[in-house]
Coordinates of N, CA and C in Angstrom, one line a residue:
M13 N -5.3 -10.7 40.9 CA -4.9 -11.2 39.6 C -6.2 -11.4 38.7
E14 N -6.1 -11.1 37.5 CA -7.2 -11.3 36.6 C -7.5 -12.8 36.3
L15 N -8.8 -13.1 36.2 CA -9.2 -14.5 36.0 C -8.5 -15.0 34.8
A16 N -8.5 -14.3 33.7 CA -7.9 -14.8 32.4 C -6.5 -15.1 32.6
E17 N -5.7 -14.3 33.3 CA -4.3 -14.6 33.6 C -4.2 -15.9 34.5
F18 N -5.0 -16.0 35.5 CA -5.0 -17.1 36.4 C -5.2 -18.4 35.6
S19 N -6.2 -18.4 34.8 CA -6.5 -19.6 34.0 C -5.4 -19.9 33.0
A20 N -4.9 -18.9 32.4 CA -3.8 -19.2 31.4 C -2.6 -19.7 32.0
R21 N -2.2 -19.2 33.2 CA -1.0 -19.7 33.9 C -1.2 -21.1 34.3
L22 N -2.4 -21.5 34.8 CA -2.6 -22.9 35.2 C -2.6 -23.8 33.9
D23 N -3.3 -23.3 32.9 CA -3.3 -24.1 31.6 C -1.9 -24.4 31.1
E24 N -1.0 -23.4 31.2 CA 0.4 -23.6 30.8 C 1.1 -24.5 31.7
E25 N 1.0 -24.4 33.0 CA 1.7 -25.2 33.9 C 1.3 -26.7 33.8
L26 N 0.0 -26.9 33.6 CA -0.6 -28.3 33.5 C -0.6 -28.9 32.1
R27 N -0.2 -28.1 31.1 CA -0.3 -28.5 29.7 C -1.8 -29.0 29.4
T28 N -2.7 -28.2 29.8 CA -4.1 -28.6 29.6 C -4.5 -28.9 28.2
A29 N -4.0 -28.1 27.2 CA -4.3 -28.3 25.8 C -3.9 -29.7 25.3
D30 N -2.8 -30.3 25.9 CA -2.3 -31.5 25.4 C -3.2 -32.7 25.7
Y31 N -4.1 -32.5 26.6 CA -5.1 -33.6 27.0 C -6.5 -33.4 26.4
A32 N -6.6 -32.4 25.6 CA -8.0 -32.1 25.1 C -8.6 -33.2 24.4
D33 N -7.9 -34.0 23.6 CA -8.4 -35.1 22.8 C -8.6 -36.4 23.5
I34 N -8.1 -36.5 24.8 CA -8.1 -37.8 25.4 C -8.8 -37.8 26.8
D35 N -9.4 -36.6 27.1 CA -10.1 -36.5 28.4 C -11.5 -36.0 28.2
A36 N -12.4 -36.8 28.8 CA -13.9 -36.4 28.7 C -14.2 -35.1 29.5
S37 N -13.3 -34.8 30.4 CA -13.5 -33.6 31.2 C -13.2 -32.3 30.4
A38 N -14.0 -31.3 30.6 CA -13.7 -30.0 30.0 C -12.7 -29.3 30.9
N39 N -11.5 -29.6 30.7 CA -10.4 -29.0 31.6 C -10.2 -27.5 31.3
G40 N -9.8 -26.8 32.3 CA -9.6 -25.4 32.3 C -10.8 -24.7 32.9
L41 N -11.0 -23.5 32.5 CA -12.1 -22.7 33.1 C -13.5 -23.3 32.6
Q42 N -14.2 -23.9 33.5 CA -15.6 -24.4 33.1 C -16.7 -23.4 33.4
V43 N -16.6 -22.6 34.4 CA -17.6 -21.6 34.7 C -16.9 -20.3 35.0
G44 N -17.2 -19.2 34.4 CA -16.6 -18.0 34.7 C -16.9 -16.9 33.7
P45 N -16.8 -15.7 34.0 CA -16.9 -14.6 33.1 C -15.7 -14.3 32.2
D46 N -15.9 -13.6 31.2 CA -14.7 -13.2 30.3 C -13.7 -12.4 31.1
E47 N -14.2 -11.6 32.0 CA -13.3 -10.7 32.8 C -13.7 -10.9 34.3
G48 N -12.7 -10.8 35.1 CA -12.9 -11.0 36.6 C -11.6 -10.8 37.3
E49 N -11.7 -10.5 38.6 CA -10.5 -10.4 39.4 C -10.5 -11.4 40.5
L50 N -9.4 -11.9 40.8 CA -9.2 -12.9 41.9 C -8.3 -12.4 43.0
E51 N -8.8 -12.7 44.2 CA -8.0 -12.4 45.4 C -7.9 -13.7 46.3
H52 N -8.9 -14.5 46.2 CA -9.1 -15.7 47.1 C -9.5 -16.9 46.3
V53 N -8.8 -18.0 46.3 CA -9.1 -19.2 45.6 C -9.3 -20.4 46.5
A54 N -10.4 -21.1 46.3 CA -10.6 -22.3 47.1 C -10.2 -23.5 46.2
F55 N -9.9 -24.6 46.9 CA -9.4 -25.8 46.3 C -10.2 -27.0 46.9
A56 N -10.5 -28.0 46.0 CA -11.2 -29.2 46.5 C -11.0 -30.3 45.4
V57 N -11.2 -31.5 45.8 CA -11.1 -32.6 44.9 C -12.3 -32.6 43.9
D58 N -13.5 -32.5 44.5 CA -14.7 -32.6 43.7 C -15.5 -31.3 43.6
G59 N -16.0 -31.0 42.4 CA -16.8 -29.8 42.2 C -18.3 -30.2 42.3
V60 N -18.7 -30.2 43.6 CA -20.1 -30.6 43.9 C -20.7 -29.5 44.8
A61 N -22.0 -29.7 45.1 CA -22.7 -28.7 45.8 C -22.1 -28.3 47.1
E62 N -21.5 -29.3 47.9 CA -20.9 -29.0 49.2 C -19.7 -28.2 49.0
T63 N -18.8 -28.5 48.0 CA -17.6 -27.7 47.9 C -17.9 -26.3 47.3
V64 N -18.9 -26.2 46.4 CA -19.3 -24.9 45.9 C -19.8 -24.0 47.0
E65 N -20.6 -24.6 47.9 CA -21.1 -23.8 49.0 C -20.0 -23.4 50.0
G66 N -19.0 -24.3 50.1 CA -17.8 -24.0 50.9 C -17.0 -22.9 50.4
A67 N -16.9 -22.9 49.1 CA -16.1 -21.8 48.4 C -16.9 -20.5 48.6
V68 N -18.2 -20.5 48.4 CA -19.0 -19.3 48.6 C -18.8 -18.8 50.1
D69 N -19.0 -19.7 51.0 CA -18.9 -19.3 52.4 C -17.5 -18.7 52.8
A70 N -16.5 -19.3 52.1 CA -15.1 -18.8 52.4 C -14.8 -17.4 51.7
G71 N -15.7 -17.0 50.9 CA -15.5 -15.7 50.2 C -14.6 -15.8 49.0
A72 N -14.5 -17.0 48.5 CA -13.5 -17.3 47.4 C -14.1 -16.7 46.1
D73 N -13.2 -16.3 45.2 CA -13.5 -15.8 43.9 C -13.5 -16.9 42.8
A74 N -12.8 -18.0 43.2 CA -12.7 -19.1 42.2 C -12.6 -20.4 43.0
L75 N -13.0 -21.5 42.4 CA -12.9 -22.8 43.0 C -12.1 -23.7 42.0
V76 N -11.0 -24.3 42.4 CA -10.2 -25.2 41.6 C -10.4 -26.6 42.1
V77 N -10.8 -27.5 41.1 CA -11.1 -28.9 41.5 C -10.5 -29.8 40.5
H78 N -10.5 -31.1 40.9 CA -10.0 -32.2 40.0 C -11.1 -32.8 39.2
H79 N -12.3 -33.0 39.9 CA -13.4 -33.5 39.2 C -14.4 -32.4 39.0
G80 N -14.7 -32.0 37.8 CA -15.6 -30.9 37.5 C -17.0 -31.3 37.3
I81 N -17.7 -30.4 36.5 CA -19.2 -30.7 36.4 C -19.5 -31.0 34.9
S82 N -18.6 -30.8 34.0 CA -18.8 -31.1 32.6 C -18.0 -32.2 32.1
W83 N -18.7 -33.3 31.7 CA -18.0 -34.5 31.2 C -18.6 -34.8 29.8
G84 N -18.0 -34.3 28.8 CA -18.5 -34.5 27.5 C -19.7 -33.6 27.1
G85 N -19.9 -32.5 28.0 CA -21.0 -31.6 27.7 C -22.3 -32.1 28.3
F86 N -23.3 -31.2 28.3 CA -24.7 -31.6 28.7 C -25.6 -30.6 28.0
D87 N -26.9 -31.2 27.8 CA -27.9 -30.5 27.0 C -28.7 -29.5 27.9
R88 N -28.9 -29.9 29.2 CA -29.7 -29.1 30.1 C -29.0 -28.8 31.4
V89 N -29.3 -27.7 31.9 CA -28.8 -27.3 33.2 C -29.9 -27.3 34.2
T90 N -30.2 -28.5 34.7 CA -31.3 -28.8 35.6 C -30.9 -29.7 36.7
G91 N -31.7 -29.9 37.7 CA -31.5 -30.8 38.8 C -30.2 -30.6 39.5
R92 N -29.4 -31.6 39.6 CA -28.1 -31.5 40.4 C -27.1 -30.6 39.6
K93 N -27.1 -30.6 38.3 CA -26.2 -29.7 37.6 C -26.6 -28.2 37.9
Y94 N -27.9 -27.9 37.9 CA -28.3 -26.5 38.3 C -27.9 -26.2 39.7
D95 N -28.0 -27.2 40.6 CA -27.7 -26.9 42.0 C -26.2 -26.6 42.2
R96 N -25.4 -27.2 41.3 CA -23.9 -26.9 41.3 C -23.5 -25.6 40.6
I97 N -24.2 -25.3 39.5 CA -23.8 -24.2 38.7 C -24.4 -22.9 39.2
A98 N -25.6 -22.9 39.6 CA -26.3 -21.7 40.0 C -25.6 -20.9 41.1
P99 N -25.1 -21.5 42.2 CA -24.4 -20.8 43.2 C -23.1 -20.2 42.7
L100 N -22.5 -20.8 41.8 CA -21.2 -20.2 41.2 C -21.5 -18.9 40.5
I101 N -22.6 -18.9 39.7 CA -22.9 -17.7 38.9 C -23.5 -16.7 39.8
E102 N -24.4 -17.1 40.8 CA -25.0 -16.1 41.6 C -24.0 -15.4 42.5
N103 N -22.9 -16.1 42.9 CA -21.9 -15.5 43.8 C -20.6 -15.1 43.1
D104 N -20.6 -15.1 41.8 CA -19.5 -14.7 41.0 C -18.2 -15.5 41.4
V105 N -18.4 -16.8 41.5 CA -17.3 -17.7 41.8 C -17.0 -18.5 40.5
A106 N -15.8 -18.4 40.0 CA -15.4 -19.1 38.8 C -15.0 -20.6 39.2
L107 N -15.1 -21.5 38.2 CA -14.7 -22.9 38.4 C -13.7 -23.3 37.4
Y108 N -12.5 -23.7 38.0 CA -11.4 -24.2 37.1 C -11.2 -25.7 37.4
V109 N -11.1 -26.5 36.4 CA -11.0 -27.9 36.5 C -9.7 -28.5 35.8
S110 N -9.1 -29.4 36.5 CA -8.0 -30.1 35.9 C -8.1 -31.6 36.3
H111 N -8.5 -32.4 35.3 CA -8.7 -33.8 35.6 C -7.4 -34.6 35.2
L112 N -7.3 -35.2 34.0 CA -6.2 -36.0 33.6 C -4.9 -35.2 33.6
P113 N -4.9 -33.9 33.2 CA -3.6 -33.2 33.3 C -3.0 -33.1 34.7
L114 N -3.9 -33.1 35.7 CA -3.5 -33.1 37.1 C -3.1 -34.5 37.6
D115 N -3.7 -35.5 37.0 CA -3.2 -36.9 37.3 C -1.8 -37.1 36.8
G116 N -1.6 -36.7 35.6 CA -0.3 -37.0 35.0 C 0.9 -36.1 35.2
H117 N 0.6 -34.9 35.8 CA 1.8 -34.0 36.0 C 2.8 -34.6 36.9
Q118 N 4.0 -34.6 36.4 CA 5.1 -35.3 37.1 C 5.6 -34.6 38.4
D119 N 5.2 -33.3 38.6 CA 5.5 -32.6 39.8 C 4.3 -32.3 40.7
H120 N 3.3 -31.8 40.1 CA 2.1 -31.4 40.8 C 1.0 -32.5 40.9
G121 N 1.2 -33.6 40.2 CA 0.2 -34.5 40.0 C -0.2 -35.4 41.2
N122 N -1.3 -36.1 41.1 CA -1.8 -37.0 42.1 C -0.8 -38.1 42.3
A123 N -0.4 -38.8 41.2 CA 0.5 -39.9 41.4 C 1.8 -39.5 41.9
A124 N 2.3 -38.3 41.6 CA 3.5 -37.8 42.1 C 3.4 -37.6 43.6
G125 N 2.2 -37.1 44.1 CA 2.0 -37.0 45.5 C 2.1 -38.3 46.3
V126 N 1.5 -39.4 45.7 CA 1.6 -40.7 46.3 C 3.0 -41.2 46.3
A127 N 3.7 -40.9 45.2 CA 5.1 -41.3 45.2 C 6.0 -40.6 46.2
D128 N 5.6 -39.3 46.5 CA 6.3 -38.6 47.6 C 6.1 -39.3 48.9
V129 N 4.8 -39.7 49.2 CA 4.5 -40.4 50.4 C 5.3 -41.7 50.6
L130 N 5.5 -42.4 49.5 CA 6.3 -43.6 49.5 C 7.8 -43.4 49.4
G131 N 8.2 -42.2 49.2 CA 9.6 -41.9 49.1 C 10.3 -42.6 47.9
L132 N 9.6 -42.6 46.8 CA 10.1 -43.3 45.6 C 11.2 -42.4 44.9
E133 N 12.1 -43.1 44.3 CA 13.2 -42.4 43.6 C 13.2 -43.0 42.2
N134 N 14.1 -42.4 41.3 CA 14.2 -42.8 39.9 C 12.9 -42.9 39.3
R135 N 12.2 -41.8 39.4 CA 10.8 -41.8 38.9 C 10.7 -41.5 37.4
S136 N 9.6 -42.0 36.8 CA 9.4 -41.8 35.4 C 7.9 -41.9 35.1
P137 N 7.4 -41.3 34.0 CA 6.0 -41.4 33.7 C 5.5 -42.8 33.6
F138 N 4.3 -43.1 33.9 CA 3.6 -44.4 33.8 C 2.2 -44.2 33.5
G139 N 1.6 -45.2 32.8 CA 0.2 -45.2 32.5 C -0.1 -44.4 31.3
E140 N 0.2 -45.0 30.1 CA 0.0 -44.3 28.9 C -1.5 -44.2 28.5
L141 N -1.9 -43.0 28.1 CA -3.2 -42.8 27.5 C -3.0 -41.9 26.3
G142 N -3.1 -42.6 25.1 CA -2.7 -41.9 23.9 C -1.3 -41.4 24.0
P143 N -1.0 -40.2 23.7 CA 0.4 -39.7 23.7 C 0.8 -39.2 25.1
E144 N -0.1 -39.3 26.1 CA 0.2 -38.7 27.4 C 0.3 -39.8 28.4
Y145 N 0.6 -39.4 29.7 CA 0.7 -40.3 30.8 C -0.2 -39.8 31.9
I146 N -0.7 -40.7 32.7 CA -1.6 -40.2 33.8 C -1.1 -40.8 35.2
G147 N 0.1 -41.3 35.2 CA 0.7 -41.9 36.5 C 2.2 -41.7 36.6
Q148 N 2.7 -42.5 37.5 CA 4.2 -42.4 37.8 C 4.6 -43.7 38.4
R149 N 5.9 -44.0 38.1 CA 6.5 -45.2 38.7 C 7.8 -44.8 39.3
G150 N 8.3 -45.7 40.3 CA 9.6 -45.4 40.9 C 10.1 -46.5 41.7
T151 N 11.2 -46.3 42.4 CA 11.9 -47.3 43.2 C 11.9 -46.9 44.6
A152 N 11.5 -47.7 45.5 CA 11.6 -47.4 47.0 C 13.0 -47.4 47.5
L153 N 13.3 -46.5 48.3 CA 14.7 -46.4 48.9 C 15.0 -47.7 49.7
E154 N 14.0 -48.1 50.5 CA 14.0 -49.4 51.2 C 12.8 -50.1 50.9
S155 N 12.9 -51.4 50.6 CA 11.8 -52.2 50.2 C 10.7 -52.3 51.2
F156 N 9.4 -52.4 50.8 CA 8.3 -52.5 51.6 C 7.8 -54.0 51.6
S157 N 7.2 -54.4 52.7 CA 6.3 -55.5 52.6 C 4.9 -55.0 52.2
L158 N 4.0 -55.8 51.8 CA 2.7 -55.3 51.4 C 2.0 -54.6 52.6
E159 N 2.2 -55.2 53.7 CA 1.6 -54.7 54.9 C 2.1 -53.3 55.3
S160 N 3.5 -53.1 55.2 CA 4.1 -51.8 55.5 C 3.7 -50.8 54.4
L161 N 3.6 -51.2 53.2 CA 3.2 -50.3 52.1 C 1.8 -49.8 52.4
C162 N 0.9 -50.7 52.7 CA -0.5 -50.3 53.0 C -0.5 -49.4 54.3
D163 N 0.2 -49.7 55.3 CA 0.3 -48.9 56.5 C 0.8 -47.5 56.3
R164 N 1.8 -47.4 55.4 CA 2.3 -46.1 55.1 C 1.3 -45.2 54.4
L165 N 0.6 -45.8 53.5 CA -0.5 -45.0 52.8 C -1.6 -44.7 53.7
E166 N -2.0 -45.7 54.5 CA -3.2 -45.4 55.4 C -2.9 -44.3 56.4
S167 N -1.6 -44.3 56.9 CA -1.3 -43.2 57.9 C -1.1 -41.9 57.3
E168 N -0.8 -41.8 56.0 CA -0.5 -40.5 55.3 C -1.7 -39.9 54.5
L169 N -2.6 -40.8 54.0 CA -3.6 -40.4 53.1 C -4.9 -40.1 53.8
D170 N -5.7 -39.2 53.2 CA -7.0 -38.8 53.8 C -8.0 -39.8 53.4
T171 N -8.0 -41.0 54.1 CA -8.9 -42.1 53.7 C -10.3 -42.0 54.3
G172 N -10.5 -41.1 55.1 CA -11.8 -41.0 55.8 C -12.1 -42.2 56.7
D173 N -11.0 -42.7 57.3 CA -11.1 -43.9 58.2 C -11.3 -45.2 57.4
R174 N -11.1 -45.1 56.1 CA -11.2 -46.3 55.3 C -9.9 -47.1 55.3
Q175 N -10.0 -48.4 55.4 CA -8.7 -49.2 55.4 C -8.2 -49.3 54.0
V176 N -6.9 -49.1 53.9 CA -6.2 -49.4 52.7 C -6.0 -50.9 52.5
R177 N -6.5 -51.4 51.4 CA -6.5 -52.8 51.1 C -5.5 -53.2 50.2
G178 N -4.8 -54.3 50.5 CA -3.8 -54.9 49.6 C -4.2 -56.3 49.1
L179 N -3.9 -56.5 47.9 CA -4.1 -57.9 47.3 C -2.7 -58.4 47.1
G180 N -2.3 -59.4 48.0 CA -1.0 -59.9 48.0 C -0.7 -61.0 47.1
F181 N -0.5 -60.8 45.8 CA -0.3 -61.8 44.9 C 1.1 -61.7 44.2
G182 N 1.9 -60.8 44.7 CA 3.2 -60.5 44.1 C 4.4 -60.8 45.1
P183 N 5.5 -60.3 44.8 CA 6.7 -60.5 45.6 C 6.5 -60.0 47.0
E184 N 7.2 -60.7 48.0 CA 7.1 -60.3 49.4 C 7.8 -59.0 49.6
E185 N 8.9 -58.8 48.9 CA 9.6 -57.5 49.0 C 9.3 -56.6 47.8
I186 N 8.8 -55.4 48.2 CA 8.3 -54.5 47.1 C 9.3 -53.3 47.0
S187 N 9.9 -53.2 45.8 CA 10.8 -52.1 45.6 C 10.3 -51.3 44.4
E188 N 9.8 -51.9 43.4 CA 9.3 -51.2 42.2 C 7.8 -51.0 42.2
V189 N 7.4 -49.8 42.2 CA 6.0 -49.4 42.4 C 5.5 -48.6 41.2
A190 N 4.3 -48.9 40.7 CA 3.6 -48.1 39.7 C 2.4 -47.5 40.3
I191 N 2.0 -46.3 39.9 CA 0.9 -45.6 40.5 C 0.0 -45.0 39.4
V192 N -1.3 -45.3 39.5 CA -2.3 -44.5 38.7 C -3.4 -44.3 39.7
T193 N -3.7 -43.1 40.1 CA -4.6 -42.8 41.1 C -6.1 -42.9 40.7
G194 N -7.0 -42.8 41.6 CA -8.4 -42.8 41.3 C -8.8 -44.2 40.9
S195 N -9.5 -44.3 39.7 CA -10.0 -45.5 39.2 C -9.0 -46.0 38.1
G196 N -7.9 -46.6 38.6 CA -6.8 -46.9 37.6 C -6.6 -48.3 37.3
T197 N -7.5 -49.2 37.6 CA -7.2 -50.7 37.4 C -7.1 -51.1 36.0
D198 N -7.5 -50.2 35.0 CA -7.4 -50.5 33.6 C -5.9 -50.5 33.2
W199 N -5.0 -50.0 34.1 CA -3.6 -50.0 33.8 C -2.8 -51.1 34.5
L200 N -3.6 -52.1 35.0 CA -2.9 -53.2 35.7 C -2.0 -53.9 34.8
E201 N -2.4 -54.2 33.6 CA -1.6 -55.0 32.6 C -0.3 -54.2 32.3
D202 N -0.4 -52.9 32.2 CA 0.8 -52.0 32.0 C 1.8 -52.2 33.1
A203 N 1.2 -52.3 34.4 CA 2.1 -52.5 35.5 C 2.8 -53.9 35.4
V204 N 2.0 -54.9 35.0 CA 2.6 -56.2 34.9 C 3.7 -56.2 33.8
D205 N 3.4 -55.6 32.7 CA 4.4 -55.5 31.6 C 5.6 -54.7 32.0
A206 N 5.5 -53.8 32.9 CA 6.6 -53.0 33.4 C 7.5 -53.7 34.4
G207 N 6.9 -54.8 34.9 CA 7.7 -55.7 35.8 C 7.8 -55.1 37.2
V208 N 6.8 -54.3 37.6 CA 6.9 -53.7 39.0 C 6.4 -54.8 40.0
D209 N 6.7 -54.5 41.2 CA 6.3 -55.4 42.3 C 4.9 -55.1 42.8
A210 N 4.5 -53.9 42.7 CA 3.2 -53.5 43.2 C 2.6 -52.4 42.4
F211 N 1.3 -52.4 42.2 CA 0.5 -51.4 41.5 C -0.4 -50.7 42.5
V212 N -0.3 -49.4 42.7 CA -1.1 -48.6 43.6 C -2.1 -47.8 42.9
T213 N -3.4 -48.0 43.2 CA -4.4 -47.2 42.6 C -5.5 -46.8 43.7
G214 N -6.6 -46.2 43.3 CA -7.6 -45.8 44.3 C -8.6 -46.8 44.6
E215 N -9.4 -47.1 43.6 CA -10.5 -48.1 43.8 C -10.4 -49.2 42.8
G216 N -11.0 -50.4 43.2 CA -10.8 -51.6 42.4 C -12.1 -52.0 41.7
K217 N -12.0 -52.9 40.7 CA -13.1 -53.5 40.1 C -13.0 -55.0 40.4
Q218 N -14.1 -55.7 40.3 CA -14.2 -57.1 40.7 C -13.1 -57.9 40.0
K219 N -12.9 -57.6 38.7 CA -12.0 -58.5 37.9 C -10.5 -58.3 38.3
V220 N -10.2 -57.2 39.0 CA -8.8 -57.0 39.4 C -8.2 -58.0 40.3
Y221 N -9.0 -58.6 41.1 CA -8.6 -59.6 42.1 C -8.0 -60.8 41.3
H222 N -8.8 -61.3 40.3 CA -8.3 -62.5 39.6 C -7.2 -62.1 38.6
E223 N -7.2 -60.9 38.0 CA -6.2 -60.5 37.1 C -4.9 -60.4 37.8
A224 N -4.9 -59.8 39.0 CA -3.7 -59.7 39.8 C -3.1 -61.0 40.3
Q225 N -4.0 -61.9 40.7 CA -3.7 -63.2 41.1 C -3.0 -64.0 40.0
E226 N -3.6 -63.9 38.8 CA -3.1 -64.7 37.7 C -1.7 -64.1 37.2
A227 N -1.6 -62.8 37.3 CA -0.4 -62.1 36.9 C 0.8 -62.2 37.9
G228 N 0.4 -62.5 39.2 CA 1.5 -62.5 40.2 C 2.0 -61.1 40.6
I229 N 1.1 -60.2 40.8 CA 1.5 -58.8 41.2 C 0.7 -58.3 42.4
N230 N 1.3 -57.6 43.2 CA 0.6 -57.0 44.4 C -0.2 -55.7 43.9
V231 N -1.4 -55.6 44.5 CA -2.2 -54.4 44.1 C -2.6 -53.8 45.4
V232 N -2.6 -52.4 45.5 CA -3.0 -51.7 46.7 C -4.1 -50.7 46.3
L233 N -5.2 -50.8 47.0 CA -6.4 -50.0 46.8 C -6.5 -49.0 47.9
A234 N -6.1 -47.8 47.7 CA -6.0 -46.8 48.8 C -7.1 -45.8 48.8
G235 N -8.1 -45.9 47.9 CA -9.2 -45.0 47.9 C -9.1 -43.9 46.8
H236 N -10.2 -43.8 46.1 CA -10.3 -42.8 45.0 C -10.0 -41.4 45.5
Y237 N -10.8 -41.0 46.5 CA -10.6 -39.6 47.0 C -9.2 -39.5 47.6
A238 N -8.8 -40.5 48.4 CA -7.5 -40.3 49.2 C -6.3 -40.2 48.3
T239 N -6.3 -40.9 47.1 CA -5.2 -40.8 46.2 C -5.2 -39.5 45.3
E240 N -6.3 -38.8 45.4 CA -6.4 -37.6 44.5 C -6.6 -36.3 45.2
T241 N -6.1 -36.2 46.4 CA -6.0 -34.9 47.1 C -4.8 -34.2 46.8
F242 N -3.7 -34.9 46.3 CA -2.4 -34.3 46.2 C -2.3 -33.2 45.2
G243 N -3.0 -33.4 44.0 CA -2.9 -32.5 42.9 C -3.4 -31.1 43.3
V244 N -4.6 -31.1 43.8 CA -5.2 -29.7 44.1 C -4.4 -29.1 45.3
Q245 N -3.9 -29.9 46.2 CA -3.1 -29.3 47.3 C -1.8 -28.7 46.8
S246 N -1.2 -29.4 45.8 CA 0.0 -28.8 45.2 C -0.3 -27.5 44.4
L247 N -1.4 -27.5 43.7 CA -1.8 -26.3 43.0 C -2.1 -25.2 44.0
Q248 N -2.6 -25.5 45.2 CA -2.9 -24.5 46.2 C -1.6 -23.8 46.6
E249 N -0.5 -24.7 46.8 CA 0.8 -24.1 47.2 C 1.3 -23.2 46.1
L250 N 1.1 -23.6 44.9 CA 1.6 -22.8 43.7 C 0.9 -21.5 43.7
V251 N -0.4 -21.5 43.9 CA -1.2 -20.3 43.8 C -0.9 -19.3 45.0
E252 N -0.6 -19.9 46.1 CA -0.1 -19.0 47.2 C 1.2 -18.3 46.9
E253 N 2.0 -19.0 46.1 CA 3.3 -18.3 45.7 C 3.0 -17.2 44.7
W254 N 1.8 -17.2 44.1 CA 1.4 -16.1 43.2 C 0.8 -15.0 44.0
G255 N 0.7 -15.1 45.3 CA 0.2 -14.0 46.1 C -1.2 -14.0 46.4
L256 N -1.9 -15.1 46.1 CA -3.4 -15.1 46.3 C -3.7 -15.9 47.6
E257 N -4.8 -15.4 48.3 CA -5.2 -16.1 49.5 C -5.9 -17.4 49.0
T258 N -5.8 -18.5 49.8 CA -6.4 -19.8 49.5 C -7.1 -20.4 50.6
T259 N -8.0 -21.4 50.3 CA -8.7 -22.2 51.2 C -8.8 -23.6 50.7
Y260 N -8.5 -24.6 51.5 CA -8.7 -26.0 51.1 C -10.0 -26.6 51.7
L261 N -10.8 -27.1 50.9 CA -12.1 -27.7 51.3 C -11.9 -29.2 51.3
D262 N -11.9 -29.8 52.4 CA -11.7 -31.3 52.5 C -13.0 -32.0 52.7
V263 N -13.4 -32.7 51.7 CA -14.7 -33.4 51.8 C -14.4 -34.9 51.4
P264 N -13.8 -35.7 52.3 CA -13.5 -37.1 52.0 C -14.7 -37.9 51.9
T265 N -14.7 -38.9 50.9 CA -15.8 -39.7 50.7 C -15.6 -41.1 51.3
G266 N -14.4 -41.5 51.6 CA -14.1 -42.8 52.1 C -14.2 -43.9 51.1
L267 N -14.3 -43.4 49.8 CA -14.4 -44.4 48.7 C -13.1 -44.3 47.8

């Protein structure tokens, strides 16, 4: 498959252009030639030296990641930026990035993957950011306790042996759940306004403890990396359907 076609198909599937004005990430093709052929694509959460090296070692023609290397642009390609970019160019490996579009996609997205793990039904977009959404909410088929909710996530997510932590300030029975993966605590008030029983995100900030306590809502911190593996894995399955060979590079941070 031609690189241009590959990028265009992903852009269309993920509605990349719709997030251009609200995402600091340069989504889409970040590194790559005008022309190129793909047979093998690697997937990873983070576009870093370790995953770039893994893609090169796997013989991949492209690397698809959630967290890329360009956030609002940069003036110099030196230091760590050079260490990430140089191997891509030297080995003709393209880099495709999908940040917020992959968070918010209601089928392929990270929040959708967490909702799958929890078996949520009656799902709808959650977590407004401008005109778009970056999360999902839904209803559990059978209610969870906070402990059982944390246990489900800990057993199913790639936490790197990190414990899933719950802040138990809400109802004992949890049915309505809102999800914003990664660093999503800025949407806690949205979860409170939505009247959900629990808000699931990746990592917390100091203030979330007191905000959750004062609002009377449960919060689950399941890990930034752990909650954001689903999107790239879903894209991997899609790309395999397109007839390309794939490799998944798992580099958990435990954070």
